[in-house]
């Protein structure tokens, strides 16, 4: 007799791996609610559909990381070893970092590989795990693997241990000139006590969304970038080099100045992000009213879940880029405006989710409160918060995805 729980789990995994666009957040949350018991089914699906182009194994790797169970180590290490699938190797490394010290023995074994890219991914992942054994392995490998000295330097900086400075400076003096940048940055970060939060520490429901601008990839971490650069002589030759310096010169160098805040050319006011969008005082209220209108249109389309809304935006972004940029100036300008509008909608949803809001109703309430605050701060000379239509005036309701009544042939939301 079929176990109904297993059958439901298999159905969810099937749905997740064949999700057409966006990210199957709610289905993935259901799998996570199953807990550690879901891992055999996830690992089995990962092995079964690894090379099936109709399936997306990325979401399975994300699930294994979020479940934080040692049972996920073996399938994740297997995926990390497949460095030809660089995007999936990146996701597997980040998932293993979330598992922490239990993953160190398996990563240690991979770090002994003859394949440089496998060692690279193992070193990078070990750098994210604050563990004595992980640190010892990285420190021991530093003088013995000069080919990846720059990777080991960055991984040791991620460990955040000041005692690594002496080790790093010793190898810095004999490393390849193009590797000095990473060694100096690692020494400076450790000297100043700076530790950058890894990208995988963000909310997974936003972290792993694939961006149209990156051709279906999510934001790359430093390990991914190092793997792309590795072995590419042309990229290596183009890298900037710095002259050899003393330890005192390296640690005494002033930090890079922060980017100055952007100022309005007219009033001199600084740019702000009150609702996730870059605005000046004169545009702040109009921006939040646009965000409110966007959410109102989503509600008209019966989209209440912000993750569903993000999926719709992503689908439209893919459609827009598949059509390509038109040649005619007027059409090209309209195309660019639409791309920018979709980016604003995406930023709005992401900012709201980061604030802990996941439904349109609470999102509108949050934005309305922010709009009132901004109006109180800057005024509302254009009457943006006042009703723009007389009471009782009603027109034909047009959905945002319906053809515009004007006859332009565009969707209402685009016209």
Coordinates of C-alpha atoms in Angstrom, one line a residue:
X1 CA 0.0 0.0 0.0
X2 CA 1.3 3.4 -1.0
X3 CA 2.3 5.7 1.9
X4 CA 0.1 8.8 1.5
X5 CA 2.8 11.1 3.0
X6 CA 5.5 9.7 0.6
X7 CA 3.1 10.1 -2.3
X8 CA 2.3 13.7 -1.4
X9 CA 6.1 14.4 -1.0
X10 CA 6.9 12.9 -4.4
X11 CA 4.1 15.0 -6.0
X12 CA 5.5 18.1 -4.4
X13 CA 9.1 17.3 -5.6
X14 CA 7.8 16.6 -9.1
X15 CA 6.0 20.0 -9.1
X16 CA 9.0 21.8 -7.7
X17 CA 11.5 20.4 -10.3
X18 CA 9.2 21.1 -13.2
X19 CA 8.2 24.6 -12.1
X20 CA 8.0 26.7 -15.4
X21 CA 9.2 30.1 -14.2
X22 CA 9.9 32.0 -11.0
X23 CA 10.5 30.0 -7.9
X24 CA 8.2 27.4 -6.3
X25 CA 8.4 29.0 -2.8
X26 CA 5.2 27.7 -1.3
X27 CA 5.7 24.1 -2.5
X28 CA 9.2 24.2 -1.2
X29 CA 8.0 25.4 2.2
X30 CA 5.7 22.4 2.3
X31 CA 8.6 20.1 1.8
X32 CA 10.6 21.9 4.4
X33 CA 7.7 21.4 6.9
X34 CA 8.2 17.6 6.4
X35 CA 11.7 18.0 7.9
X36 CA 14.5 15.5 7.7
X37 CA 12.2 12.8 6.5
X38 CA 12.1 14.5 3.1
X39 CA 15.8 14.1 2.4
X40 CA 15.8 10.6 0.9
X41 CA 13.1 11.6 -1.6
X42 CA 15.0 14.8 -2.4
X43 CA 18.3 13.0 -2.8
X44 CA 16.7 10.3 -5.0
X45 CA 15.1 12.9 -7.2
X46 CA 18.4 14.8 -7.5
X47 CA 20.2 11.7 -8.6
X48 CA 17.4 10.6 -11.0
X49 CA 16.9 13.9 -12.7
X50 CA 20.5 15.3 -12.6
X51 CA 20.8 15.5 -16.4
X52 CA 17.1 15.9 -17.3
X53 CA 16.9 19.3 -19.1
X54 CA 13.1 19.3 -18.3
X55 CA 13.9 19.4 -14.6
X56 CA 15.5 22.1 -12.4
X57 CA 17.6 20.5 -9.6
X58 CA 18.6 23.9 -8.2
X59 CA 15.5 23.9 -5.9
X60 CA 16.4 20.5 -4.5
X61 CA 19.9 21.7 -3.5
X62 CA 18.3 24.8 -1.8
X63 CA 16.0 22.5 0.1
X64 CA 18.9 20.3 1.3
X65 CA 20.7 23.4 2.6
X66 CA 17.6 24.7 4.4
X67 CA 16.9 21.4 6.1
X68 CA 20.3 21.7 7.8
X69 CA 20.6 17.9 8.2
X70 CA 23.8 15.8 7.9
X71 CA 21.8 13.4 5.8
X72 CA 22.1 16.0 3.0
X73 CA 25.9 16.0 2.9
X74 CA 26.4 13.1 0.5
X75 CA 24.2 14.3 -2.3
X76 CA 25.5 17.9 -1.9
X77 CA 29.1 16.8 -2.0
X78 CA 28.3 14.8 -5.1
X79 CA 26.8 17.9 -6.7
X80 CA 29.7 20.1 -5.6
X81 CA 32.1 17.7 -7.3
X82 CA 30.4 18.4 -10.7
X83 CA 32.1 21.6 -11.3
X84 CA 31.0 21.6 -15.0
X85 CA 27.6 22.6 -13.6
X86 CA 28.9 25.7 -12.1
X87 CA 25.6 27.3 -11.0
X88 CA 24.6 24.0 -9.2
X89 CA 28.1 23.6 -7.7
X90 CA 27.7 27.2 -6.3
X91 CA 24.3 26.3 -4.7
X92 CA 25.6 23.0 -3.3
X93 CA 28.6 24.8 -1.7
X94 CA 26.3 27.3 -0.1
X95 CA 24.0 24.6 1.1
X96 CA 27.0 22.7 2.7
X97 CA 28.1 25.9 4.4
X98 CA 24.6 26.0 6.1
X99 CA 25.1 22.5 7.4
X100 CA 28.3 23.7 9.1
X101 CA 30.9 21.6 11.0
X102 CA 29.2 18.2 10.1
X103 CA 30.1 18.9 6.5
X104 CA 33.8 19.5 7.2
X105 CA 35.1 15.9 6.9
X106 CA 33.5 15.4 3.5
X107 CA 34.8 18.8 2.3
X108 CA 38.2 17.9 3.6
X109 CA 38.2 14.8 1.4
X110 CA 37.1 16.8 -1.6
X111 CA 39.9 19.3 -0.9
X112 CA 42.4 16.5 -1.6
X113 CA 41.1 16.1 -5.1
X114 CA 43.5 16.4 -8.1
X115 CA 41.0 18.6 -9.8
X116 CA 41.7 22.2 -9.1
X117 CA 38.1 23.3 -9.5
X118 CA 36.9 20.8 -6.9
X119 CA 39.5 22.0 -4.5
X120 CA 38.5 25.6 -5.2
X121 CA 34.9 24.9 -4.3
X122 CA 35.9 22.9 -1.2
X123 CA 38.2 25.7 0.0
X124 CA 35.6 28.4 -0.5
X125 CA 32.9 26.4 1.3
X126 CA 35.3 25.6 4.2
X127 CA 36.0 29.3 4.6
X128 CA 32.3 29.9 5.4
X129 CA 32.4 27.3 8.2
X130 CA 33.8 28.6 11.5
X131 CA 35.3 25.4 12.7
X132 CA 38.8 24.5 14.0
X133 CA 39.2 21.6 11.6
X134 CA 38.1 23.8 8.6
X135 CA 40.6 26.5 9.6
X136 CA 43.4 24.0 10.1
X137 CA 42.9 22.5 6.7
X138 CA 42.9 26.0 5.0
X139 CA 46.0 27.1 6.9
X140 CA 47.8 23.8 6.0
X141 CA 46.8 24.0 2.3
X142 CA 48.0 27.6 1.9
X143 CA 51.7 26.9 1.3
X144 CA 51.1 23.6 -0.5
X145 CA 48.5 24.7 -3.1
X146 CA 50.0 27.9 -4.6
X147 CA 47.8 27.6 -7.7
X148 CA 44.8 28.4 -5.5
X149 CA 46.6 30.6 -3.0
X150 CA 44.3 33.6 -3.8
X151 CA 41.2 31.4 -3.1
X152 CA 42.7 30.1 0.2
X153 CA 43.5 33.7 1.2
X154 CA 39.9 34.8 0.7
X155 CA 38.6 31.7 2.5
X156 CA 40.9 32.4 5.5
X157 CA 39.6 36.0 5.5
X158 CA 36.0 34.6 5.7
X159 CA 37.1 32.6 8.8
X160 CA 37.9 35.9 10.5
X161 CA 40.9 34.7 12.5
X162 CA 43.6 37.3 13.0
X163 CA 46.2 34.6 13.6
X164 CA 46.1 33.9 9.8
X165 CA 47.7 37.2 9.0
X166 CA 51.3 35.9 9.5
X167 CA 50.6 32.9 7.3
X168 CA 49.0 35.0 4.6
X169 CA 51.9 37.5 4.5
X170 CA 54.5 34.8 4.3
X171 CA 52.8 33.3 1.2
X172 CA 52.0 36.8 -0.2
X173 CA 55.8 37.4 -0.7
X174 CA 56.1 34.5 -3.1
X175 CA 52.6 34.3 -4.7
X176 CA 52.0 35.1 -8.4
X177 CA 51.8 38.9 -8.8
X178 CA 48.1 38.7 -10.0
X179 CA 47.2 37.0 -6.7
X180 CA 48.5 39.8 -4.5
X181 CA 45.2 41.6 -4.6
X182 CA 43.4 38.8 -2.8
X183 CA 46.2 38.3 -0.3
X184 CA 46.3 42.0 0.6
X185 CA 42.5 42.3 0.9
X186 CA 42.5 39.2 3.2
X187 CA 45.2 40.6 5.4
X188 CA 43.5 44.0 5.6
X189 CA 40.1 42.5 6.4
X190 CA 41.5 40.4 9.2
X191 CA 43.5 43.3 10.6
X192 CA 40.4 45.5 10.7
X193 CA 38.1 42.8 11.9
X194 CA 35.9 43.0 8.9
X195 CA 33.8 40.1 7.9
X196 CA 31.4 40.4 5.0
X197 CA 28.1 38.5 5.5
X198 CA 27.9 35.8 2.8
X199 CA 25.2 36.0 0.2
X200 CA 23.7 32.7 1.3
X201 CA 22.9 34.2 4.7
X202 CA 20.0 36.1 3.0
X203 CA 16.4 34.8 2.9
X204 CA 16.6 31.8 0.6
X205 CA 13.3 32.7 -1.0
X206 CA 15.0 35.8 -2.5
X207 CA 18.6 34.7 -2.6
X208 CA 18.1 32.0 -5.2
X209 CA 15.7 33.7 -7.6
X210 CA 17.2 33.7 -11.0
X211 CA 17.6 37.1 -12.7
X212 CA 16.9 37.7 -16.4
X213 CA 20.0 40.0 -16.5
X214 CA 22.2 37.1 -15.4
X215 CA 20.7 34.7 -17.9
X216 CA 18.8 32.5 -15.5
X217 CA 21.6 32.7 -12.8
X218 CA 21.2 34.0 -9.3
X219 CA 23.7 36.5 -7.9
X220 CA 27.2 34.9 -8.0
X221 CA 29.2 34.6 -4.8
X222 CA 33.0 35.1 -4.8
X223 CA 33.6 31.3 -5.1
X224 CA 31.6 31.2 -8.4
X225 CA 33.6 34.2 -9.8
X226 CA 36.9 32.6 -8.8
X227 CA 35.8 29.3 -10.6
X228 CA 35.0 31.2 -13.7
X229 CA 38.3 33.1 -13.8
X230 CA 40.3 30.0 -12.9
X231 CA 42.2 28.5 -15.8
X232 CA 41.3 31.4 -18.2
X233 CA 44.6 32.7 -19.2
X234 CA 43.1 35.8 -20.9
X235 CA 41.2 36.8 -17.8
X236 CA 44.2 36.2 -15.6
X237 CA 46.4 38.3 -17.8
X238 CA 43.9 41.2 -17.6
X239 CA 43.9 41.2 -13.9
X240 CA 45.5 44.2 -12.2
X241 CA 48.6 43.6 -10.1
X242 CA 50.0 45.6 -7.2
X243 CA 53.7 46.0 -6.2
X244 CA 55.0 43.9 -3.3
X245 CA 54.6 45.8 0.0
X246 CA 55.6 45.3 3.6
X247 CA 53.1 44.0 6.2
X248 CA 53.0 47.5 7.8
X249 CA 52.2 49.1 4.4
X250 CA 49.4 46.6 3.8
X251 CA 47.8 46.9 7.3
X252 CA 48.4 50.7 7.4
X253 CA 46.8 51.4 4.1
X254 CA 43.6 53.5 4.5
X255 CA 40.4 51.6 3.6
X256 CA 38.8 52.3 0.3
X257 CA 36.6 55.4 0.6
X258 CA 32.9 54.6 0.7
X259 CA 30.9 55.7 -2.4
X260 CA 29.5 59.2 -1.7
X261 CA 25.7 59.3 -1.5
X262 CA 24.1 60.5 -4.6
X263 CA 22.7 64.0 -4.3
X264 CA 19.9 65.7 -6.2
X265 CA 21.3 68.2 -8.7
X266 CA 18.5 70.7 -8.0
X267 CA 18.1 70.7 -4.3
X268 CA 21.2 68.9 -3.1
X269 CA 19.2 66.4 -1.0
X270 CA 20.7 62.9 -0.6
X271 CA 19.1 59.8 -2.2
X272 CA 17.0 57.7 0.2
X273 CA 15.3 54.2 0.0
X274 CA 12.2 54.6 2.2
X275 CA 10.3 51.8 0.4
X276 CA 13.2 50.0 -1.4
X277 CA 13.4 52.4 -4.3
X278 CA 16.0 55.1 -4.8
X279 CA 14.2 58.5 -4.4
X280 CA 14.8 62.2 -3.8
X281 CA 12.5 64.3 -1.6
X282 CA 10.5 65.5 -4.7
X283 CA 10.0 61.9 -6.0
X284 CA 9.5 60.0 -2.8
X285 CA 5.8 60.3 -2.6
X286 CA 5.2 59.7 -6.3
X287 CA 7.3 56.5 -6.0
X288 CA 5.3 55.1 -3.1
X289 CA 2.0 56.0 -4.8
X290 CA 3.2 54.1 -7.9
X291 CA 4.0 51.1 -5.7
X292 CA 0.5 51.3 -4.2
X293 CA -1.1 51.4 -7.7
X294 CA 1.0 48.4 -8.7
X295 CA -0.3 46.4 -5.8
X296 CA -3.9 47.5 -6.5
X297 CA -3.5 46.2 -10.0
X298 CA -2.1 42.9 -8.7
X299 CA -5.2 42.5 -6.5
X300 CA -7.4 43.1 -9.5
X301 CA -5.7 40.2 -11.1
X302 CA -6.4 38.1 -8.0
X303 CA -2.7 38.0 -7.0
X304 CA -2.5 38.3 -3.2
X305 CA 0.7 36.4 -2.5
X306 CA 3.8 38.5 -3.1
X307 CA 5.8 35.4 -4.2
X308 CA 3.2 34.6 -6.8
X309 CA 3.4 38.2 -7.9
X310 CA 7.2 37.9 -8.1
X311 CA 6.8 34.9 -10.4
X312 CA 4.5 36.9 -12.7
X313 CA 7.0 39.7 -12.9
X314 CA 9.8 37.3 -13.6
X315 CA 7.7 35.7 -16.4
X316 CA 7.1 39.1 -18.0
X317 CA 10.8 40.0 -17.7
X318 CA 11.7 36.8 -19.6
X319 CA 9.1 37.5 -22.2
X320 CA 10.3 41.1 -22.6
X321 CA 13.9 40.1 -23.1
X322 CA 13.0 37.2 -25.4
X323 CA 11.3 39.7 -27.7
X324 CA 14.5 41.7 -27.8
X325 CA 15.2 45.4 -27.9
X326 CA 13.3 47.0 -30.9
X327 CA 15.2 49.0 -33.6
X328 CA 12.8 51.9 -34.0
X329 CA 13.6 54.7 -31.5
X330 CA 10.1 55.1 -30.2
X331 CA 9.6 51.3 -29.7
X332 CA 13.0 51.0 -28.1
X333 CA 12.2 53.8 -25.7
X334 CA 8.9 52.1 -24.8
X335 CA 10.7 48.7 -24.4
X336 CA 13.3 50.2 -22.0
X337 CA 10.5 51.9 -20.0
X338 CA 8.8 48.5 -19.6
X339 CA 12.0 46.8 -18.5
X340 CA 12.6 49.6 -16.0
X341 CA 9.0 49.3 -14.7
X342 CA 9.3 45.6 -14.2
X343 CA 12.5 46.2 -12.3
X344 CA 10.7 48.6 -10.0
X345 CA 7.9 46.1 -9.4
X346 CA 10.5 43.4 -8.6
X347 CA 12.3 45.7 -6.1
X348 CA 9.0 46.6 -4.5
X349 CA 8.1 42.9 -3.9
X350 CA 11.6 42.1 -2.6
X351 CA 11.7 45.0 -0.2
X352 CA 8.2 44.2 1.2
X353 CA 9.2 40.5 1.8
X354 CA 12.4 41.7 3.5
X355 CA 10.2 43.7 5.8
X356 CA 8.3 40.5 6.7
X357 CA 5.3 41.1 4.6
X358 CA 4.1 38.4 2.1
X359 CA 0.5 39.4 1.2
X360 CA -0.8 42.3 -0.8
X361 CA -3.2 43.5 1.9
X362 CA -0.5 44.0 4.6
X363 CA 1.9 45.3 2.0
X364 CA -0.5 48.0 1.0
X365 CA -1.1 49.0 4.6
X366 CA 2.7 49.3 5.1
X367 CA 3.1 51.4 2.0
X368 CA 0.1 53.6 2.9
X369 CA 1.7 54.3 6.3
X370 CA 5.0 55.2 4.6
X371 CA 3.1 57.4 2.1
X372 CA 1.5 59.3 5.0
X373 CA 4.9 59.7 6.7
X374 CA 6.5 61.0 3.5
X375 CA 3.6 63.4 2.9
X376 CA 3.9 64.7 6.4
X377 CA 7.7 65.2 5.9
X378 CA 7.8 66.6 2.4
X379 CA 4.2 67.7 1.8
X380 CA 1.8 66.6 -0.9
X381 CA 1.6 69.6 -3.3
X382 CA 0.3 67.5 -6.2
X383 CA -2.4 65.9 -4.1
X384 CA -1.1 62.4 -4.8
X385 CA -2.8 60.9 -1.7
X386 CA -6.2 62.5 -2.5
X387 CA -8.8 60.7 -4.5
X388 CA -8.2 61.3 -8.2
X389 CA -11.8 60.3 -9.2
X390 CA -15.0 62.0 -8.0
X391 CA -17.1 59.8 -5.7
X392 CA -19.6 57.8 -7.6
X393 CA -17.7 58.0 -10.9
X394 CA -17.3 54.4 -12.2
X395 CA -15.9 53.2 -15.4
X396 CA -15.5 49.8 -17.0
X397 CA -13.1 47.6 -15.0
X398 CA -10.2 46.5 -17.1
X399 CA -7.7 43.9 -15.8
X400 CA -4.1 44.8 -16.0
X401 CA -3.4 41.9 -18.4
X402 CA -6.4 42.8 -20.6
X403 CA -6.0 44.7 -23.9
X404 CA -6.2 48.4 -23.3
X405 CA -9.6 49.9 -24.3
X406 CA -7.8 52.6 -26.3
X407 CA -7.1 50.1 -29.1
X408 CA -3.3 50.3 -28.9
X409 CA -2.9 46.5 -28.9
X410 CA -0.9 46.7 -25.6
X411 CA -1.9 45.2 -22.3
X412 CA -3.7 47.8 -20.1
X413 CA -0.8 47.9 -17.6
X414 CA 1.7 48.7 -20.4
X415 CA -0.4 51.3 -22.2

